[in-house]
Amino acid sequence: MKVTQVSAFLENRPGRLLYLLNILAEAHVNLVAHNIVDASDFGIIHLLVDRPERALEAIRDAGITCSSTTVLVVTVPDKPGAFVRCVLQPLADAEVNIEYSYTYSTPGSGAASIVLKVDDLDTGERALEAHAE
């Protein structure tokens, strides 16, 4: 499934993540998942939220550099080898490159969701749908 991911560029110092997430809370935007990539003095935080357009507007209004991109989210069984069978092998077979990924799951749910930034969204989505368990 294609979803919009919001990314923000933050200084790597105490309180900046708190500041950003308070902006989202005040805008009534719910955080679903996040990933932070450290780049020394700055970091990029990738966010999955329930209202990406509202999140972008609120973050920009606060003077924080942000952008959006489309990513794939796939849910796989929470079992050994499922990531390989359901995600990695189909994308490799379709010659789709994974630029980055992160995972979120709910313990006891029996499934995990994987967020994937790939170089070919349509081909990647078709490959994953064809191998869904």
C-alpha positions as semicolon CSV with decimal commas, in nm:
position;residue;x (nm);y (nm);z (nm)
1;M;0,000;0,000;0,000
2;K;0,131;0,345;-0,090
3;V;0,128;0,604;0,188
4;T;0,264;0,955;0,235
5;Q;0,563;0,983;0,466
6;V;0,654;1,320;0,618
7;S;1,021;1,395;0,680
8;A;1,159;1,679;0,892
9;F;1,514;1,810;0,928
10;L;1,599;1,871;1,295
11;E;1,899;1,982;1,492
12;N;2,044;1,690;1,685
13;R;2,003;1,830;2,035
14;P;1,784;1,764;2,340
15;G;1,423;1,869;2,313
16;R;1,396;1,902;1,933
17;L;1,200;1,578;1,889
18;L;0,973;1,681;2,176
19;Y;0,918;2,017;2,007
20;L;0,830;1,853;1,674
21;L;0,591;1,600;1,825
22;N;0,421;1,871;2,030
23;I;0,360;2,059;1,704
24;L;0,188;1,750;1,566
25;A;-0,015;1,697;1,883
26;E;-0,134;2,058;1,882
27;A;-0,237;2,015;1,517
28;H;-0,433;1,700;1,613
29;V;-0,206;1,479;1,403
30;N;-0,155;1,123;1,529
31;L;0,189;0,964;1,499
32;V;0,174;0,607;1,365
33;A;0,546;0,532;1,324
34;H;0,877;0,714;1,308
35;N;1,242;0,661;1,228
36;I;1,533;0,895;1,297
37;V;1,845;0,901;1,083
38;D;2,142;1,066;1,254
39;A;2,362;1,296;1,049
40;S;2,594;1,431;1,321
41;D;2,466;1,782;1,402
42;F;2,131;1,725;1,234
43;G;1,890;1,438;1,189
44;I;1,611;1,347;0,956
45;I;1,297;1,212;1,115
46;H;1,063;1,010;0,896
47;L;0,703;1,011;1,017
48;L;0,393;0,815;0,929
49;V;0,094;1,013;1,049
50;D;-0,281;1,001;1,005
51;R;-0,296;1,347;0,841
52;P;0,019;1,410;0,637
53;E;-0,096;1,736;0,474
54;R;-0,191;1,886;0,809
55;A;0,141;1,768;0,956
56;L;0,339;1,932;0,673
57;E;0,151;2,259;0,717
58;A;0,202;2,266;1,094
59;I;0,572;2,177;1,070
60;R;0,635;2,440;0,801
61;D;0,444;2,702;1,002
62;A;0,686;2,632;1,289
63;G;0,980;2,711;1,061
64;I;1,108;2,354;1,033
65;T;1,225;2,226;0,696
66;C;1,012;1,931;0,590
67;S;0,900;1,735;0,286
68;S;0,686;1,441;0,189
69;T;0,745;1,131;-0,018
70;T;0,546;0,825;-0,108
71;V;0,655;0,499;0,053
72;L;0,520;0,146;0,057
73;V;0,384;-0,018;0,371
74;V;0,349;-0,395;0,368
75;T;0,222;-0,617;0,649
76;V;0,383;-0,957;0,690
77;P;0,339;-1,241;0,938
78;D;0,548;-1,196;1,253
79;K;0,740;-1,519;1,186
80;P;1,100;-1,609;1,104
81;G;1,176;-1,563;0,736
82;A;0,861;-1,366;0,651
83;F;1,056;-1,047;0,571
84;V;1,277;-1,244;0,331
85;R;0,988;-1,433;0,164
86;C;0,731;-1,155;0,148
87;V;0,948;-0,847;0,094
88;L;1,315;-0,891;0,013
89;Q;1,291;-1,174;-0,240
90;P;0,998;-1,030;-0,438
91;L;1,163;-0,688;-0,461
92;A;1,498;-0,839;-0,562
93;D;1,325;-1,053;-0,826
94;A;1,153;-0,739;-0,962
95;E;1,487;-0,551;-0,951
96;V;1,347;-0,288;-0,714
97;N;1,605;-0,124;-0,489
98;I;1,524;-0,051;-0,123
99;E;1,658;0,294;-0,035
100;Y;1,565;0,254;0,333
101;S;1,313;0,076;0,551
102;Y;1,184;0,062;0,906
103;T;0,946;-0,167;1,088
104;Y;0,665;-0,129;1,336
105;S;0,458;-0,397;1,504
106;T;0,220;-0,458;1,788
107;P;0,338;-0,741;2,014
108;G;0,092;-1,028;2,012
109;S;-0,077;-0,914;1,690
110;G;0,094;-1,181;1,482
111;A;0,199;-0,931;1,216
112;A;0,459;-0,664;1,152
113;S;0,437;-0,371;0,911
114;I;0,740;-0,260;0,713
115;V;0,781;0,085;0,564
116;L;0,989;0,084;0,244
117;K;1,130;0,369;0,037
118;V;1,200;0,210;-0,300
119;D;1,321;0,339;-0,635
120;D;1,017;0,211;-0,829
121;L;0,691;0,237;-0,633
122;D;0,457;0,078;-0,886
123;T;0,677;-0,223;-0,964
124;G;0,755;-0,267;-0,596
125;E;0,390;-0,254;-0,499
126;R;0,294;-0,512;-0,764
127;A;0,579;-0,744;-0,658
128;L;0,477;-0,726;-0,292
129;E;0,107;-0,778;-0,364
130;A;0,190;-1,088;-0,570
131;H;0,376;-1,243;-0,275
132;A;0,148;-1,143;0,014
133;E;0,084;-1,417;0,271
